[in-house]
Short mmCIF file of C-alpha atoms in Angstrom, two decimals:
data_model
loop_
_atom_site.label_atom_id
_atom_site.label_comp_id
_atom_site.label_asym_id
_atom_site.label_seq_id
_atom_site.Cartn_x
_atom_site.Cartn_y
_atom_site.Cartn_z
CA MET A 1 112.76 99.28 105.04
CA HIS A 2 110.48 101.97 103.65
CA THR A 3 107.80 103.95 105.47
CA PHE A 4 104.67 105.12 103.80
CA THR A 5 102.23 107.41 105.57
CA GLU A 6 98.61 107.20 104.28
CA VAL A 7 96.30 110.14 105.09
CA GLU A 8 93.34 109.00 103.11
CA SER A 9 90.19 107.65 104.69
CA GLY A 10 89.79 103.88 105.11
CA LYS A 11 86.63 104.02 103.17
CA ARG A 12 88.46 105.13 99.96
CA ASN A 13 89.90 102.60 97.61
CA ASP A 14 92.06 105.06 95.56
CA ARG A 15 94.99 105.30 98.04
CA PRO A 16 98.26 106.30 96.38
CA GLU A 17 100.43 105.65 99.43
CA LEU A 18 99.07 102.23 99.93
CA VAL A 19 99.62 101.47 96.20
CA LYS A 20 103.25 102.56 96.60
CA ALA A 21 103.65 100.46 99.77
CA LEU A 22 102.17 97.39 98.07
CA ALA A 23 104.42 97.82 95.08
CA ALA A 24 107.52 98.07 97.39
CA CYS A 25 106.40 94.93 99.30
CA LYS A 26 106.07 92.92 96.08
CA ARG A 27 109.41 94.04 94.77
CA GLN A 28 111.17 93.14 98.06
CA LYS A 29 108.98 90.25 98.96
CA ALA A 30 108.32 92.05 102.21
CA LYS A 31 105.34 91.98 104.58
CA LEU A 32 103.20 95.18 104.87
CA VAL A 33 103.00 96.43 108.53
CA ILE A 34 99.96 98.63 109.26
CA ALA A 35 99.10 100.33 112.49
CA LYS A 36 95.42 99.38 112.65
CA LEU A 37 93.38 96.95 110.59
CA ASP A 38 90.33 99.12 110.56
CA ARG A 39 92.35 102.01 109.16
CA LEU A 40 93.50 99.86 106.19
CA GLY A 41 90.02 99.57 104.86
CA ARG A 42 86.39 99.66 105.73
CA ASN A 43 85.30 97.78 102.70
CA LEU A 44 85.16 94.00 102.70
CA ALA A 45 85.72 93.72 98.91
CA PHE A 46 88.79 96.04 99.16
CA ILE A 47 90.33 93.93 102.05
CA ALA A 48 89.58 90.71 100.17
CA THR A 49 91.27 92.06 97.06
CA LEU A 50 94.37 93.17 99.12
CA MET A 51 94.55 89.70 100.68
CA GLU A 52 94.59 88.17 97.14
CA SER A 53 97.21 90.64 95.98
CA GLY A 54 100.11 88.28 97.17
CA VAL A 55 101.36 90.80 99.81
CA GLU A 56 101.24 89.57 103.34
CA PHE A 57 100.30 92.16 105.90
CA VAL A 58 100.18 92.38 109.64
CA ALA A 59 98.22 94.81 111.80
CA VAL A 60 100.14 96.05 114.88
CA ASP A 61 96.94 96.35 116.84
CA ASN A 62 96.10 92.72 116.14
CA PRO A 63 99.15 90.83 115.01
CA HIS A 64 97.90 87.37 115.52
CA VAL A 65 94.82 87.39 113.34
CA ASN A 66 94.40 84.85 110.59
CA GLU A 67 92.65 85.40 107.21
CA LEU A 68 89.23 84.31 108.46
CA THR A 69 89.42 86.78 111.34
CA VAL A 70 90.57 89.54 108.93
CA HIS A 71 87.40 88.81 106.84
CA PHE A 72 85.24 89.10 109.87
CA LEU A 73 86.89 92.26 111.14
CA ALA A 74 86.59 93.84 107.64
CA ALA A 75 82.97 92.91 107.46
CA ILE A 76 82.37 94.57 110.90
CA ALA A 77 84.40 97.65 109.85
CA GLN A 78 82.32 98.02 106.70
CA HIS A 79 79.09 97.58 108.64
CA GLU A 80 80.26 100.33 111.18
CA ARG A 81 81.12 102.64 108.34
CA GLU A 82 77.62 102.18 106.98
CA MET A 83 76.03 102.79 110.42
CA ILE A 84 78.10 105.95 110.91
CA SER A 85 76.82 107.18 107.55
CA GLU A 86 73.13 106.38 108.53
CA ARG A 87 73.56 108.07 111.98
CA SER A 88 75.10 111.12 110.36
CA LYS A 89 72.29 111.44 107.81
CA ALA A 90 69.69 111.01 110.50
CA ALA A 91 71.28 113.65 112.66
CA LEU A 92 71.48 116.11 109.82
CA LEU A 93 67.83 115.52 108.92
CA ALA A 94 66.81 116.05 112.59
CA ALA A 95 68.85 119.22 112.83
CA LYS A 96 67.19 120.52 109.67
CA ARG A 97 63.76 119.63 111.00
CA ARG A 98 64.53 121.63 114.15
CA GLY A 99 65.22 124.60 111.84
CA ARG A 100 69.01 124.48 111.90
CA ARG A 101 70.61 125.87 108.73
CA LEU A 102 73.04 123.45 107.43
CA GLY A 103 75.97 124.19 105.03
CA ASN A 104 78.00 127.33 104.52
CA PRO A 105 76.59 130.18 106.47
CA ASN A 106 78.03 132.63 103.86
CA LEU A 107 76.17 131.09 100.99
CA PRO A 108 73.61 133.89 100.66
CA GLU A 109 76.56 136.39 100.64
CA ALA A 110 78.34 134.17 98.10
CA ALA A 111 75.27 134.45 95.84
CA LYS A 112 75.49 138.21 96.01
CA ARG A 113 79.26 138.51 95.52
CA GLY A 114 79.61 135.54 93.33
CA VAL A 115 81.46 132.31 93.52
CA ALA A 116 84.63 133.78 91.90
CA ALA A 117 84.94 136.17 94.86
CA LEU A 118 84.77 133.24 97.32
CA LYS A 119 87.33 131.25 95.39
CA ALA A 120 89.59 134.29 95.31
CA ASN A 121 89.23 134.55 99.06
CA ALA A 122 89.98 130.86 99.55
CA LYS A 123 93.10 131.15 97.31
CA ARG A 124 94.31 134.17 99.30
CA PHE A 125 93.75 132.40 102.56
CA ALA A 126 95.62 129.32 101.37
CA ALA A 127 98.46 131.47 100.14
CA ASN A 128 98.72 133.12 103.52
CA VAL A 129 98.63 129.87 105.55
CA ARG A 130 100.90 127.81 103.18
CA PRO A 131 104.22 129.24 104.52
CA ILE A 132 103.14 128.36 108.09
CA ILE A 133 102.33 124.84 107.03
CA ASP A 134 105.68 124.52 105.13
CA GLU A 135 107.45 125.67 108.30
CA ILE A 136 105.59 123.08 110.40
CA ILE A 137 106.49 120.35 107.76
CA ALA A 138 110.13 121.47 107.88
CA ALA A 139 110.06 121.10 111.65
CA GLY A 140 109.09 117.40 111.24
CA ALA A 141 105.27 117.09 111.07
CA LYS A 142 104.61 114.09 108.81
CA SER A 143 100.79 113.76 108.67
CA HIS A 144 97.87 116.10 108.04
CA ASN A 145 96.68 115.46 111.59
CA ALA A 146 100.07 116.54 113.07
CA ILE A 147 100.14 119.67 110.95
CA ALA A 148 96.60 120.54 112.07
CA ALA A 149 97.67 119.99 115.72
CA LYS A 150 100.53 122.36 115.26
CA LEU A 151 98.36 124.96 113.63
CA ASN A 152 96.02 124.77 116.49
CA GLU A 153 98.81 124.99 119.02
CA ARG A 154 100.01 128.23 117.27
CA ASN A 155 96.43 129.51 117.37
CA VAL A 156 96.35 130.03 113.57
CA PRO A 157 92.67 130.46 112.70
CA THR A 158 90.91 128.51 109.93
CA ALA A 159 89.22 130.34 107.21
CA ARG A 160 86.05 130.32 109.27
CA GLY A 161 87.77 130.72 112.64
CA GLY A 162 87.34 127.11 113.74
CA VAL A 163 89.70 124.35 114.80
CA TRP A 164 92.09 122.84 112.23
CA THR A 165 91.66 119.18 111.21
CA HIS A 166 93.31 117.09 108.65
CA VAL A 167 90.65 117.73 106.15
CA GLN A 168 91.41 121.54 106.05
CA VAL A 169 95.19 120.86 105.90
CA GLY A 170 94.63 118.48 103.01
CA ALA A 171 92.45 121.05 101.14
CA ILE A 172 95.10 123.76 101.55
CA LEU A 173 97.90 121.47 100.33
CA ARG A 174 95.85 120.24 97.35
CA ARG A 175 95.44 123.83 96.23
CA PHE A 176 99.17 123.93 95.60
CA GLU A 177 99.42 120.72 93.62
CA VAL A 178 100.21 121.10 89.88
CA GLY A 179 97.10 122.59 88.06
CA SER A 180 95.07 123.19 91.20
CA ILE A 181 95.48 126.91 91.68
#
């Protein structure tokens, strides 16, 4: 039995861990077990393609669903993704109309100092945080969410002094992939 941990968003179709899991299932004629159906995908076409791939899958949160139900649930998940996007855009527009400045508050400073200086700061910050992340991974954290939780427990500040999320952890780790620095 193999375990694959996917950290990509359910709205994305380019998911390397899922590709590896599907390949392993095909080789071993195994069934793919996923935690939650809506985390597998929020795109009806993606789910339909997965269903046609020849790999059976079961969702732990809803193990008794049939193909028809999976299609309905995938359509609902896609609709919810679209509604979340619309609500987010509307909220950002409303905040902008109220005079709230959106985006990086340091952008005017960045224009003065230059983008190169900001990138250098980001690189320096990532280099300082990476040993802490490596230590957390060595202690057993498997996902970006788990790493973020441990960073928050240790009161390690983010670059802007906020709370760590899986997004920031992923950004730090991507900086150290081949060719990213």
